[in-house]
């Protein structure tokens, strides 16, 4: 349709190579709505009369009605000559209302600002969906963490038992990380919620369009002002993609925890049957496949971020076709993030915790060592390094000479020997008492620092998380309503304008 | 020093393999300051008496005095047995003040929260430096764009001449993009300005430490509360790294523009001699090497982001040594960004614009085609698609049959023929006038849309950018002062506490 | 079908999340053929009797007949309960021949070795296709380079005119690089052409299967012997993916050259209309979109490589579901490479070279400077550094004082002044002659080094490339035949075995 | 030195920004040797007379003598004006022998071919070092696997116990993967062992140089013929980098296995003390830090590969300064790979296997399920799917109703019930016998397939690996000798030529 200068059509292979129609099904709805807003504005500034407007809006609305059926949209979009959805929609409308009217709809805009608009409208919706899913996941984590505020489990560093903690403490640590993800998405909204429409190809237009009016019809807060910037920049999309990658990377760590905890050897949790797979040949297998898929999805999302960054890298200013390849990367990543959040909510809601096994494992460990050393520091004001050395010696004794006995079972005589070798003056009975009493169940109550697994701290953190979450949900719901309302108003306006024709 | 349990020392190769001493020179200052704050807190809660505090602070201050000489620090840090800077500093202090006192400084903390603290303090400073450099670059762009508000230059899409614009319009488009970078860095500040100190290894401590007090001594707004999260998460660092990558990718596009514009074939700008290199064998060469280095640096920074994301990917919760490898990635990227911004300021400040060449090129182009089509739409209210077709035909004529004559030079007779073939009723004299008068110098004044290269729009955008920049500079300067003041206060406190011993 | 232990079915969302059916359409053919070979082997070792074999092979052949219609295969594969194609095919066959027979087909294998086999068979075919396409591209380059062996064009470093060359020299440099790509693909073949089938889940099988027999039925050279390695490793796939990325990166440089050369400012080449796009609003535009898509595709392929590497990174040994996500990465990259090669052949075959413009540009440049300096070195045996300095001075004079006159037009008097200032004893007439005669058209004949743009060297290189290419094509055709023959033989065997039942 | 045209020196910041002197210390040796070969050739073709040659070679040899002291080289290279090592070495030599002679050494070459030569000579050496280290690692794996050919351990898929295997089987699977890495490095050698010297800046030289002679002096097999290709391409370097990344990714999986196996919960192996770290506060910790560093190093090497690919992506043909940034990426990756191989050899040589714990864990598992099902298939020729179902039922019974009893302890009565429900005719006593006798220790001997953990197969695989390794070592040693000999011969020639002067 656009080829005024070329004398030869695009090679068929080339058309396929260039075509983004398959991916652009995601933009069908947004392209139509954006075009409706554009037409209403063209009417306002006198380019379209009422009748022309009415016919264009009706034709666009008819196309839009197909949105409920993806297969139908796919069929509508299949074309022998259009390179993309924007050309195809214009062709279909023009076919329906005639060139005299259809030939006016693209006045004062270009594919470059149009595609930037469509992408940003979809990204805005997706951002809100993702944000809401994160709040769902946070709700699940809060609910489950309430069940396990005193459930003893080892905390690991280097995948070695380090200190005693509570199961709730893990779930809350996930929550804080997710709250930061939520913050990130929230902050992107300000940059995403600006309209590029009206920047035309790169240098604006001589048609006296009203950019602010279309922006407000489509629920935007403002404009991407500079016309080069509006058509050529993709930094906000990259920022969105990088927030995807950060979130997925955090989720992949949760997945790794759960995969390890559900091995036969750890066995701290058991995934619900509906969240696990089996083998084609080994009937005993219960495999954490959804977690593995999620874990590997983080690599896909990271790869997509990188592809997008390097597509843009060293591109000259101004729209280049390279930018087209960013769209499917974004949509694929968004789909992955969306699905992964849904799956993670399901997994969190349904796994079982094997409390006894976790406790037993904690008791067999030497993770109370630091607690013992710190009790000595507090009671005797000895240097921490010496207390550390003393307990190190006890651990060595317990492991090497005695087949991994617990610290609490070290005979008094051995405690005494260790004291002598270190040359600290500590009452042997005190030491004996401390060593015997600093067991897993007690140790979490000894912890005094803000943010520790001490159940009192768990309670405080839960409250603070619930508070932060409620605030965010409030903002989110306002934004969601704001966008929804704009679209409803626009829809209402379209209906009114359509009536004018009849 | 820490090996209480192991009976054998680390293999020498292994020590080298594990050691981060070389990179950690970046943390030397922060580790000392953080430790001083920690000691002051330990005194407040009674673990250290005044004399012990005084001796520790003095010893630490002596070490800190070396900071002005990197070579000295490097020598101090060279060690046969320490794996990292934290161990080495504790060892040096203990050597100086004795185990009885030195053995107490690590009470109630661990390397895991300590390193998280050091990293975040350095990142906070770097973030402020980068932000300030971006404002410098914006000031340069603003200054240069004022010179070129009516300087005609072609705007390109697909590296083909698209529309007529002004040189200032390019510089302002860079500015808007950089303002978003500035926003991004600003928003990270909120997440970066929280203290992880006091989370200990992973599960907090039984020592009744005061986390909020150390946080406030070090100028933080609050805590990374949950002790697992504080030691194990690196999402904020990744967010910082991704902002590096987005900024560098934007800068690489500016570099690409300048490289292309300074070819002999485009020749729109000439880099200052001090910002260009030559060849070892070809005396005529004037190469844009700094821009090429900058362009390729964007790939390094992207690679670093990716490495960091995938180091963290599928790591179980809790500190793992893998995280150590993130530090040099961050510091390398920060150094690249910092240096690239400085270089870019110099380049922007000194390049020359070949106005005549740019104008001549614009005049030879067909970039006024859209303007002509739009004039016809405005005047005759014909469908844009038909106007588009008509002008397409004229371009074809001008190129194919006439050795690339200008549109304005197309003979009236040919205009008439074109009109006939398209079947639009337009007065031939009108058409002739429009085609003759829509030349480069006029076309930018025809542009009506908000954010176009029309000099009036340039003025408005300049004002809006200056306004936004002033606001940001204001915030930046408050934050910089806030952090500086905290460090000065702490320094004052250290001096006072040191005196107590004498 | 496989869930013997679990009591609950997979959640519907989870099934979708896990399912690879959509991507696995690529494996449909290979899975059936691989299963046929497996069944023939099971018959050979007595697990299947003739009748059972015959019924299984018939049922599989019926399924295979659908391969010609992708939509049909898609429908066959759509399923409410299968997670993947392997389960689905077994289910369909079992449905058709009954559990008594169908229940035997999976004896002595597992999905883990089965999927490894399918992937490798498809990769083997794709490798041969890609290799053949590279030879096509080389043939095109050879043909076009024969046209331009004396066509003068500037050679660029740093995108600045450096030396005079020929257009053919560029095309031959592309050819050498592509020959190395071809070598890389060839070498991967040895590692790809080994069968993993029979490794079962991870630890082999107690069924006395004959791995070498199935391998030979499927045209393999040998086995991936170790059963863990065969099911768990993906390094050969990564190697294949990295060869994709290297090739695409090389192609992206060619694309960049062509994009720059087809700007109005360079204008050395013009793409065929069918390989260029236009604008939706600017009728004058002729955009190199296919080249831009190709250029950005290199980032996609690089991102896919990275995703694959980091999916595998730190995965424990043994099949994990993460590996499933590597398949679509590979297939997407393969499709991109295949299509890009086809497009590049078309572009190479059809672009026009604007010989006069290239020559004119070369003449306006100072790219003969080095030639002049070298003539002085040869004639006077003066140090190159002094000759370099002298010519540098001449260039400076020509540019600064004289509005970019050509070196050949520098007045004798000025040559004389330059000689004096440098203090070299050269006959002024000699110098004058050398400067006047060393023009673009002559300079390429002055070049003496092996591999230079001297037309004699062009001829030699062309011959050597044609020779290397012929050798490779020979190997390729043998390998293609070998694989084809194996599949035909297997097909014949299947037909014979099927007859036994009737 | 090279700035003949520019009138102003490089800005100091820019010089630092551009300078590669810090990284180029790696090229010092190679640049000198390459220059010596170049000078000998210049003498051969008459550009240098004997005396000039002798003086240049002597001066270069003196510089080379500093190579044994890195600090000295670093000092020599520190410079206020040179951008790189090539300029600096030429400046130093010229300073020593005077411009009359020194000014001739750069005749007929350029920095572009010179740096390509230096990089490729270092890469060639590094490739041989890495290859030799891989053979060391293979020797270690072979030695250790001989110790554990009958040591029972579970094989895992999805990190769940899948089948019974032997410890040796794991080590051999690593070996096969490493053999493929070795193959990859070997094949790169052919492409790396070609000389780019003599391609000059991009278009060759008019000086009648003898490229083949310098190539042979430096031990090369041939030339990178085309002068554009020789200076502009980096695909072989990328191929080398991608082989680094593939190797490191494989090593990261071994690291992951060892990290998991050395947790308290698995406890299959114990790392030697000298290959493990401890905590600064938790005396009981024994952390696998070297393995974690190695695991994260794989991300660094992958990031470097990506940076290199995307530096090159869409770069126009011809040397651009961007390529400079590839050098440090390569050298960093090479250092990581080299060190990681050394560390891995140490770890493999020294870890202990807890045989009893591995056996006990295997016995507690249900990993014999498949073996039992296959015994039934073999004995009764029943469909595998039914056998699979029967055993699935038994596993369910053992887990759910009976607190995880072993399959062998399922009461006969329950076996009978299971048989009835499945409706297969199997003698109950047979079933009882099979279930009781198919225990871990027996199961590996039941395995019949080529490449299984059956100790007979272990033996065969060991032999095949030793055989393949011996072949490769043979090739490697020939190549190493070939390069060494060339350098020794060149050194001898230099000494002879130097004497001519005296």
Coordinates of N, CA and C in Angstrom, one line a residue, chain D residues 40-140:
Chain D
X40 N 63.7 -9.2 10.0 CA 64.5 -10.2 9.2 C 64.0 -10.2 7.8
X41 N 62.7 -10.2 7.6 CA 62.1 -10.2 6.3 C 62.4 -9.0 5.5
X42 N 62.4 -7.8 6.2 CA 62.7 -6.5 5.6 C 64.1 -6.5 5.1
X43 N 65.0 -7.2 5.8 CA 66.4 -7.3 5.4 C 66.5 -8.2 4.1
X44 N 65.7 -9.3 4.1 CA 65.7 -10.2 3.0 C 65.3 -9.5 1.7
X45 N 64.3 -8.6 1.8 CA 63.9 -7.9 0.6 C 64.6 -6.6 0.3
X46 N 65.6 -6.3 1.2 CA 66.4 -5.2 0.8 C 66.0 -3.8 1.4
X47 N 65.0 -3.8 2.3 CA 64.6 -2.5 2.9 C 65.6 -2.2 4.0
X48 N 66.1 -3.2 4.7 CA 67.1 -3.0 5.8 C 68.4 -3.6 5.3
X49 N 69.5 -2.9 5.5 CA 70.8 -3.6 5.3 C 71.2 -4.4 6.5
X50 N 72.2 -5.1 6.4 CA 72.6 -6.0 7.5 C 72.8 -5.2 8.8
X51 N 73.5 -4.1 8.7 CA 73.8 -3.4 9.9 C 72.5 -2.8 10.6
X52 N 71.6 -2.3 9.7 CA 70.4 -1.8 10.3 C 69.6 -2.9 11.0
X53 N 69.6 -4.0 10.3 CA 68.9 -5.2 10.9 C 69.5 -5.6 12.2
X54 N 70.8 -5.6 12.2 CA 71.5 -6.0 13.5 C 71.2 -5.1 14.6
X55 N 71.2 -3.8 14.3 CA 70.9 -2.9 15.4 C 69.5 -2.9 15.9
X56 N 68.5 -3.1 15.0 CA 67.1 -3.2 15.4 C 66.9 -4.5 16.2
X57 N 67.5 -5.6 15.7 CA 67.3 -6.9 16.5 C 67.9 -6.8 17.9
X58 N 69.0 -6.2 18.0 CA 69.7 -6.1 19.3 C 68.8 -5.2 20.2
X59 N 68.4 -4.1 19.7 CA 67.6 -3.3 20.6 C 66.3 -4.0 21.0
X60 N 65.7 -4.7 20.1 CA 64.5 -5.5 20.4 C 64.8 -6.5 21.4
X61 N 65.9 -7.2 21.2 CA 66.3 -8.3 22.2 C 66.5 -7.8 23.6
X62 N 67.1 -6.6 23.6 CA 67.3 -6.0 25.0 C 65.9 -5.8 25.7
X63 N 65.0 -5.2 24.9 CA 63.7 -5.0 25.5 C 63.1 -6.4 25.9
X64 N 63.2 -7.4 25.1 CA 62.6 -8.7 25.4 C 63.2 -9.3 26.6
X65 N 64.5 -9.0 26.9 CA 65.1 -9.5 28.1 C 64.3 -9.2 29.4
X66 N 63.6 -8.1 29.3 CA 62.8 -7.6 30.5 C 61.6 -8.5 30.8
X67 N 61.3 -9.4 29.8 CA 60.1 -10.2 30.0 C 60.0 -11.0 31.3
X68 N 61.2 -11.3 31.8 CA 61.1 -12.2 33.0 C 60.6 -11.4 34.2
X69 N 60.6 -10.1 34.1 CA 60.1 -9.3 35.3 C 58.9 -8.4 34.9
X70 N 57.8 -8.8 35.3 CA 56.5 -8.1 34.9 C 56.5 -6.7 35.3
X71 N 57.0 -6.4 36.5 CA 57.0 -5.1 37.0 C 57.9 -4.2 36.1
X72 N 59.0 -4.7 35.7 CA 59.9 -3.9 34.8 C 59.1 -3.6 33.5
X73 N 58.5 -4.6 32.9 CA 57.7 -4.4 31.7 C 56.7 -3.3 31.9
X74 N 56.0 -3.4 33.0 CA 54.9 -2.5 33.3 C 55.5 -1.1 33.3
X75 N 56.7 -0.9 33.9 CA 57.4 0.4 33.9 C 57.8 0.9 32.5
X76 N 58.4 -0.1 31.8 CA 58.7 0.3 30.4 C 57.5 0.8 29.6
X77 N 56.4 0.1 29.9 CA 55.2 0.5 29.1 C 54.5 1.7 29.5
X78 N 54.8 2.2 30.8 CA 54.1 3.4 31.2 C 54.6 4.5 30.4
X79 N 53.8 5.3 29.9 CA 54.2 6.3 28.9 C 53.2 7.5 29.0
X80 N 53.7 8.6 28.7 CA 52.8 9.8 28.7 C 52.1 10.0 27.4
X81 N 52.5 9.4 26.3 CA 52.0 9.8 25.0 C 51.5 8.6 24.2
X82 N 52.1 7.4 24.4 CA 51.7 6.3 23.5 C 50.3 5.8 23.9
X83 N 49.5 5.4 22.8 CA 48.2 4.9 23.1 C 48.3 3.4 23.3
X84 N 49.3 2.8 22.8 CA 49.4 1.3 22.9 C 50.8 0.8 22.9
X85 N 50.9 -0.5 23.1 CA 52.2 -1.1 23.2 C 53.0 -1.0 21.9
X86 N 52.3 -1.1 20.8 CA 53.0 -1.2 19.5 C 53.8 0.2 19.3
X87 N 53.0 1.3 19.5 CA 53.6 2.6 19.4 C 54.8 2.8 20.4
X88 N 54.6 2.3 21.6 CA 55.6 2.5 22.6 C 56.9 1.7 22.3
X89 N 56.7 0.5 21.9 CA 57.9 -0.3 21.5 C 58.7 0.3 20.4
X90 N 58.0 0.7 19.3 CA 58.6 1.4 18.2 C 59.4 2.7 18.7
X91 N 58.7 3.4 19.6 CA 59.3 4.6 20.1 C 60.6 4.3 20.9
X92 N 60.5 3.3 21.7 CA 61.7 2.9 22.5 C 62.9 2.5 21.7
X93 N 62.6 1.7 20.7 CA 63.6 1.2 19.8 C 64.2 2.4 19.0
X94 N 63.3 3.2 18.5 CA 63.8 4.4 17.7 C 64.7 5.3 18.6
X95 N 64.3 5.5 19.8 CA 65.1 6.3 20.7 C 66.5 5.7 20.9
X96 N 66.5 4.3 20.9 CA 67.8 3.7 21.1 C 68.7 3.6 19.8
X97 N 68.1 3.4 18.7 CA 68.9 3.2 17.5 C 68.8 4.5 16.5
X98 N 68.0 5.4 16.9 CA 67.9 6.6 16.0 C 66.8 6.5 15.0
X99 N 66.3 7.6 14.6 CA 65.2 7.6 13.6 C 65.6 7.1 12.3
X100 N 66.8 7.3 11.9 CA 67.3 6.8 10.6 C 67.1 5.3 10.4
X101 N 67.3 4.6 11.5 CA 67.2 3.1 11.4 C 65.8 2.7 12.0
X102 N 65.5 3.3 13.2 CA 64.2 2.9 13.8 C 63.0 3.3 12.9
X103 N 63.1 4.3 12.2 CA 62.1 4.8 11.3 C 61.7 3.8 10.2
X104 N 62.6 2.8 10.1 CA 62.3 1.8 9.0 C 61.6 0.5 9.4
X105 N 61.5 0.3 10.7 CA 61.0 -1.0 11.2 C 59.6 -1.2 10.9
X106 N 58.8 -0.1 10.8 CA 57.4 -0.3 10.6 C 57.0 -0.2 9.1
X107 N 58.0 -0.3 8.2 CA 57.8 -0.4 6.8 C 57.0 -1.6 6.4
X108 N 56.0 -1.4 5.6 CA 55.2 -2.6 5.1 C 54.3 -3.3 6.1
X109 N 54.1 -2.6 7.2 CA 53.1 -3.2 8.1 C 52.3 -2.1 8.8
X110 N 51.3 -2.4 9.5 CA 50.5 -1.4 10.2 C 50.2 -1.9 11.6
X111 N 49.7 -1.0 12.5 CA 49.2 -1.6 13.8 C 48.1 -2.6 13.6
X112 N 47.3 -2.5 12.5 CA 46.2 -3.4 12.4 C 46.6 -4.8 12.2
X113 N 47.6 -5.0 11.3 CA 48.0 -6.4 11.1 C 48.9 -6.9 12.3
X114 N 49.6 -5.9 12.8 CA 50.5 -6.2 13.9 C 49.8 -6.7 15.1
X115 N 48.7 -6.0 15.5 CA 48.0 -6.4 16.7 C 47.3 -7.7 16.4
X116 N 46.8 -7.9 15.2 CA 46.1 -9.2 14.9 C 47.1 -10.3 15.1
X117 N 48.4 -10.1 14.6 CA 49.4 -11.1 14.8 C 49.7 -11.4 16.2
X118 N 49.9 -10.4 17.0 CA 50.2 -10.5 18.4 C 49.2 -11.3 19.2
X119 N 47.9 -10.9 18.9 CA 46.8 -11.6 19.6 C 46.8 -13.1 19.2
X120 N 47.0 -13.4 18.0 CA 46.8 -14.8 17.5 C 48.0 -15.6 18.0
X121 N 49.2 -15.0 18.2 CA 50.3 -15.8 18.7 C 50.1 -16.1 20.2
X122 N 49.6 -15.1 20.9 CA 49.3 -15.4 22.3 C 48.2 -16.5 22.4
X123 N 47.1 -16.3 21.6 CA 46.0 -17.3 21.7 C 46.5 -18.7 21.3
X124 N 47.4 -18.8 20.4 CA 47.9 -20.1 20.0 C 48.6 -20.7 21.2
X125 N 49.5 -20.0 21.9 CA 50.1 -20.5 23.1 C 49.1 -20.9 24.2
X126 N 48.1 -20.0 24.4 CA 47.1 -20.3 25.4 C 46.3 -21.5 25.1
X127 N 46.0 -21.7 23.8 CA 45.2 -22.8 23.4 C 46.0 -24.1 23.8
X128 N 47.3 -24.1 23.6 CA 48.0 -25.3 23.9 C 48.1 -25.5 25.4
X129 N 48.2 -24.5 26.1 CA 48.3 -24.6 27.6 C 46.9 -25.2 28.1
X130 N 45.8 -24.6 27.6 CA 44.5 -25.1 28.1 C 44.3 -26.6 27.7
X131 N 44.7 -26.9 26.5 CA 44.5 -28.3 26.0 C 45.3 -29.2 26.9
X132 N 46.6 -28.8 27.3 CA 47.4 -29.7 28.1 C 46.8 -29.8 29.5
X133 N 46.2 -28.7 30.0 CA 45.5 -28.8 31.3 C 44.3 -29.7 31.3
X134 N 43.6 -29.7 30.2 CA 42.4 -30.6 30.1 C 42.9 -32.0 30.2
X135 N 44.0 -32.3 29.5 CA 44.5 -33.7 29.6 C 44.9 -34.0 31.0
X136 N 45.5 -33.1 31.8 CA 45.8 -33.3 33.2 C 44.5 -33.7 33.9
X137 N 43.5 -32.9 33.7 CA 42.2 -33.2 34.4 C 41.7 -34.6 34.0
X138 N 41.8 -34.9 32.8 CA 41.4 -36.2 32.3 C 42.2 -37.3 33.0
X139 N 43.4 -37.1 33.2 CA 44.3 -38.1 33.9 C 43.8 -38.3 35.3
X140 N 43.5 -37.2 36.0 CA 43.0 -37.2 37.3 C 41.7 -38.0 37.4

